[in-house]
Amino acid sequence: MSSKGTSKFKAQRFSAIVLIPLVMWFLFSLLSRVGAPYLDMKNWLAHPLNAIPMALLIIVGAFHMRIGMSEIIEDYIHSGLRPVLLLLNWVFAIGVVLVAAGSVITLAFT
Amino acid sequence: MTTDISSQNKDRSQISSSGKPPILSPHLQVWKFTVTMASSITHRACGAALYAGTAILAIWLYATANNPGLYNLISDFLGSPLGILLLAGYVWALYFHLFKGILHLVWDSGRAFEFEVAKRLSFMIFLGATLMMLVTVLVGLSIAGIL
């Protein structure tokens, strides 16, 4: 009973804990190279030590934000639009992972 | 108000597997203003804003990896006054969601629930997010050579 809600709760907390260091890394590392020329930024991102945390941030972040947005949709949308929005929420999260994490991983490892 | 919540519960019961309506949080219209409720609503609003910001981050990462023209276009936009305002808002939301998220983890462990403590911590999160955003934006602008 209610196992779905509990696992969602745990998944949201677990991803939150993983995101704490990743978000701090993201803020500090991007801050130190704002406005860098294209090739500098590309070379920085291509390094595995930067590409891996960036890809992790995107993947765990997308996982976390999909759950958060599904809670917002379930709280406020009570019409037939709800399943449509929940599906779009999945599409958006998967799209972000494919575009962002996909770009970073191909850049670093091909 | 009661009819509003009970109709929400009826709606929820349709998707509940146990047959019992799951617990809903009251809608934001039924709360009296306190700093804790303000921080709760802001936490959700920041989450939604970061959700939208992630689309920009994804396009920016794609451009950094594959498309110098697009990268320069985005860089120019983010360096404009509107872009800096957008970035400042994104950074504020990121700090706020980070700090409030940590407070939620503390609350999950059963601590810091006393009303005065919760109130003080919620206020400090607004203050902390604002201070850290200002520091971040000022440092960022000076590194980018704009300041």
Coordinates of C-alpha atoms in Angstrom, one line a residue:
Chain A
M1 CA 0.0 0.0 0.0
S2 CA 1.2 3.5 -1.0
S3 CA 4.6 2.0 -1.9
K4 CA 4.7 4.2 -5.0
G5 CA 4.5 7.4 -3.0
T6 CA 7.1 6.3 -0.6
S7 CA 9.6 5.3 -3.2
K8 CA 9.0 8.6 -5.0
F9 CA 9.7 10.4 -1.7
K10 CA 12.9 8.4 -1.2
A11 CA 14.0 8.9 -4.8
Q12 CA 13.5 12.6 -4.5
R13 CA 15.6 12.8 -1.2
F14 CA 18.3 10.5 -2.5
S15 CA 18.7 12.5 -5.7
A16 CA 18.7 15.7 -3.6
I17 CA 21.6 14.5 -1.6
V18 CA 23.6 13.6 -4.7
L19 CA 22.8 17.0 -6.2
I20 CA 24.2 19.0 -3.2
P21 CA 27.9 18.6 -4.2
L22 CA 27.2 18.6 -7.9
V23 CA 25.3 22.0 -7.7
M24 CA 28.1 23.5 -5.6
W25 CA 30.7 22.3 -8.1
F26 CA 28.6 23.6 -11.0
L27 CA 28.3 27.1 -9.4
F28 CA 32.0 27.4 -8.6
S29 CA 33.4 25.9 -11.8
L30 CA 31.2 27.8 -14.2
L31 CA 31.7 31.0 -12.2
S32 CA 35.4 30.9 -12.6
R33 CA 35.1 30.9 -16.4
V34 CA 32.1 33.0 -17.3
G35 CA 32.4 34.5 -20.7
A36 CA 35.3 32.4 -21.7
P37 CA 36.1 32.1 -25.4
Y38 CA 34.5 29.2 -27.2
L39 CA 37.6 26.9 -27.5
D40 CA 38.6 27.4 -23.8
M41 CA 35.1 26.4 -22.7
K42 CA 35.0 23.5 -25.1
N43 CA 38.4 22.1 -23.9
W44 CA 37.4 22.5 -20.3
L45 CA 34.1 20.6 -20.9
A46 CA 35.9 17.9 -22.9
H47 CA 38.1 17.0 -19.9
P48 CA 36.6 13.9 -18.3
L49 CA 37.0 15.4 -14.8
N50 CA 34.6 18.1 -15.9
A51 CA 32.5 16.1 -18.3
I52 CA 31.6 13.4 -15.8
P53 CA 30.3 15.7 -13.0
M54 CA 28.5 17.8 -15.7
A55 CA 26.8 14.7 -17.1
L56 CA 25.9 13.5 -13.6
L57 CA 24.4 16.9 -12.8
I58 CA 22.2 16.7 -15.9
I59 CA 21.2 13.1 -15.4
V60 CA 20.5 13.3 -11.6
G61 CA 19.0 16.8 -12.1
A62 CA 16.6 15.6 -14.8
F63 CA 15.6 12.7 -12.5
H64 CA 15.0 15.1 -9.6
M65 CA 13.1 17.7 -11.6
R66 CA 10.9 15.2 -13.3
I67 CA 9.6 14.0 -9.9
G68 CA 9.2 17.6 -8.6
M69 CA 7.3 18.7 -11.7
S70 CA 5.0 15.6 -11.5
E71 CA 4.2 16.6 -8.0
I72 CA 3.3 20.1 -9.1
I73 CA 1.1 18.7 -11.9
E74 CA -0.6 16.2 -9.6
D75 CA -1.3 19.0 -7.0
Y76 CA -2.7 21.6 -9.4
I77 CA -4.0 19.9 -12.5
H78 CA -7.2 18.0 -12.0
S79 CA -8.5 17.9 -15.6
G80 CA -7.9 15.5 -18.5
L81 CA -4.8 17.6 -19.2
R82 CA -3.0 15.9 -16.4
P83 CA -1.9 12.7 -18.2
V84 CA -0.8 14.8 -21.2
L85 CA 1.3 17.1 -18.9
L86 CA 2.8 14.1 -17.1
L87 CA 3.8 12.6 -20.4
L88 CA 5.3 15.9 -21.6
N89 CA 7.2 16.1 -18.3
W90 CA 8.8 12.7 -19.2
V91 CA 9.6 13.9 -22.7
F92 CA 11.2 17.1 -21.4
A93 CA 13.4 15.2 -18.9
I94 CA 14.5 12.6 -21.4
G95 CA 15.1 15.3 -24.0
V96 CA 17.3 17.3 -21.6
V97 CA 19.4 14.1 -20.8
L98 CA 19.8 13.2 -24.5
V99 CA 20.7 16.7 -25.6
A100 CA 22.8 17.9 -22.7
A101 CA 24.4 14.7 -21.2
G102 CA 24.7 13.2 -24.7
S103 CA 26.6 16.3 -26.0
V104 CA 28.9 16.3 -23.0
I105 CA 29.7 12.6 -23.1
T106 CA 30.3 12.5 -26.9
L107 CA 32.5 15.5 -26.6
A108 CA 34.6 13.9 -23.8
F109 CA 34.8 10.3 -25.0
T110 CA 34.8 10.2 -28.8
Chain B
M1 CA -12.3 25.8 1.1
T2 CA -13.4 22.5 2.4
T3 CA -15.3 21.8 -0.7
D4 CA -12.2 22.6 -2.7
I5 CA -10.0 20.2 -0.8
S6 CA -12.6 17.4 -0.7
S7 CA -13.1 17.7 -4.5
Q8 CA -9.3 17.4 -4.8
N9 CA -9.3 14.3 -2.7
K10 CA -12.1 12.8 -4.7
D11 CA -10.1 13.5 -7.8
R12 CA -7.0 11.9 -6.2
S13 CA -9.0 8.8 -5.1
Q14 CA -9.4 7.9 -8.8
I15 CA -5.7 7.4 -9.1
S16 CA -5.0 5.8 -5.7
S17 CA -4.3 2.1 -5.8
S18 CA -5.2 1.6 -2.1
G19 CA -8.7 3.1 -2.5
K20 CA -7.9 5.7 0.2
P21 CA -7.5 9.2 -1.0
P22 CA -3.8 10.2 -0.6
I23 CA -2.9 13.1 1.7
L24 CA -2.9 16.4 -0.2
S25 CA -1.1 19.6 1.0
P26 CA -3.6 22.5 1.3
H27 CA -3.7 24.9 -1.6
L28 CA -1.6 28.1 -1.2
Q29 CA -4.8 30.2 -0.9
V30 CA -5.7 28.7 2.5
W31 CA -2.5 29.7 4.3
K32 CA -2.0 32.9 6.3
F33 CA 1.2 34.6 5.5
T34 CA 4.3 33.4 7.4
V35 CA 7.9 33.2 6.4
T36 CA 7.8 29.4 6.5
M37 CA 4.9 29.3 4.1
A38 CA 6.6 31.9 1.9
S39 CA 9.7 29.8 1.8
S40 CA 7.7 26.7 1.0
I41 CA 6.0 28.3 -2.0
T42 CA 9.3 29.9 -3.1
H43 CA 10.9 26.5 -2.9
R44 CA 8.4 25.1 -5.4
A45 CA 8.5 28.2 -7.6
C46 CA 12.4 28.0 -7.7
G47 CA 12.1 24.3 -8.6
A48 CA 9.8 25.2 -11.5
A49 CA 12.2 28.1 -12.6
L50 CA 15.2 25.8 -12.5
Y51 CA 13.2 23.3 -14.6
A52 CA 12.9 25.9 -17.3
G53 CA 16.5 27.0 -16.9
T54 CA 17.6 23.5 -17.5
A55 CA 16.4 23.8 -21.1
I56 CA 18.8 26.8 -21.6
L57 CA 21.6 24.8 -19.9
A58 CA 21.0 21.9 -22.2
I59 CA 21.2 24.1 -25.3
W60 CA 24.3 25.8 -24.0
L61 CA 26.0 22.5 -23.4
Y62 CA 25.0 21.3 -26.8
A63 CA 26.4 24.5 -28.3
T64 CA 29.7 24.2 -26.3
A65 CA 30.2 20.7 -27.6
N66 CA 29.1 21.2 -31.2
N67 CA 28.3 24.7 -32.4
P68 CA 30.6 27.7 -31.9
G69 CA 28.1 30.0 -33.7
L70 CA 25.3 29.2 -31.3
Y71 CA 27.8 29.3 -28.3
N72 CA 28.7 32.9 -29.2
L73 CA 25.1 33.9 -29.7
I74 CA 24.2 32.5 -26.2
S75 CA 27.3 34.1 -24.6
D76 CA 26.4 37.5 -26.1
F77 CA 22.8 37.2 -24.8
L78 CA 23.9 36.1 -21.4
G79 CA 26.3 39.1 -21.2
S80 CA 23.5 41.6 -22.0
P81 CA 21.7 43.3 -19.2
L82 CA 18.6 41.0 -19.7
G83 CA 20.9 38.0 -19.8
I84 CA 22.7 39.0 -16.6
L85 CA 19.3 39.5 -14.9
L86 CA 18.2 36.1 -16.0
L87 CA 21.4 34.5 -14.8
A88 CA 21.1 36.3 -11.5
G89 CA 17.6 34.9 -11.1
Y90 CA 18.7 31.4 -12.0
V91 CA 21.6 31.6 -9.5
W92 CA 19.3 32.9 -6.8
A93 CA 16.8 30.1 -7.5
L94 CA 19.6 27.5 -7.4
Y95 CA 20.9 28.8 -4.0
F96 CA 17.4 29.0 -2.6
H97 CA 16.4 25.5 -3.7
L98 CA 19.8 24.2 -2.5
F99 CA 19.4 25.7 1.0
K100 CA 15.7 25.0 1.4
G101 CA 16.4 21.4 0.1
I102 CA 19.0 20.9 2.8
L103 CA 16.5 22.2 5.4
H104 CA 14.0 19.7 4.1
L105 CA 16.5 16.9 4.6
V106 CA 17.1 18.2 8.2
W107 CA 13.3 18.2 8.7
D108 CA 13.0 14.7 7.3
S109 CA 15.3 13.6 10.1
G110 CA 12.8 15.0 12.6
R111 CA 14.9 18.0 13.7
A112 CA 14.4 21.8 13.7
F113 CA 10.6 21.6 13.6
E114 CA 10.1 24.1 16.5
F115 CA 8.2 27.0 15.1
E116 CA 10.7 29.7 16.1
V117 CA 13.6 27.7 14.8
A118 CA 11.8 26.9 11.5
K119 CA 10.9 30.6 11.1
R120 CA 14.4 31.7 11.7
L121 CA 15.9 29.2 9.4
S122 CA 13.4 30.0 6.6
F123 CA 14.3 33.7 7.0
M124 CA 18.0 32.9 6.8
I125 CA 17.5 31.0 3.6
F126 CA 16.0 34.0 1.9
L127 CA 18.9 36.1 3.2
G128 CA 21.5 33.5 2.4
A129 CA 20.3 32.9 -1.1
T130 CA 20.3 36.7 -1.8
L131 CA 23.8 37.2 -0.3
M132 CA 25.3 34.3 -2.2
M133 CA 23.6 35.4 -5.4
L134 CA 25.1 38.9 -5.0
V135 CA 28.6 37.5 -4.3
T136 CA 28.3 35.0 -7.2
V137 CA 27.1 37.6 -9.7
L138 CA 29.7 40.2 -8.6
V139 CA 32.5 37.7 -8.8
G140 CA 31.2 36.4 -12.1
L141 CA 30.9 39.9 -13.6
S142 CA 34.5 40.8 -12.5
I143 CA 35.9 37.6 -14.0
A144 CA 34.0 38.2 -17.2
G145 CA 35.6 41.7 -17.2
I146 CA 32.2 43.5 -17.2
L147 CA 32.8 45.0 -13.7

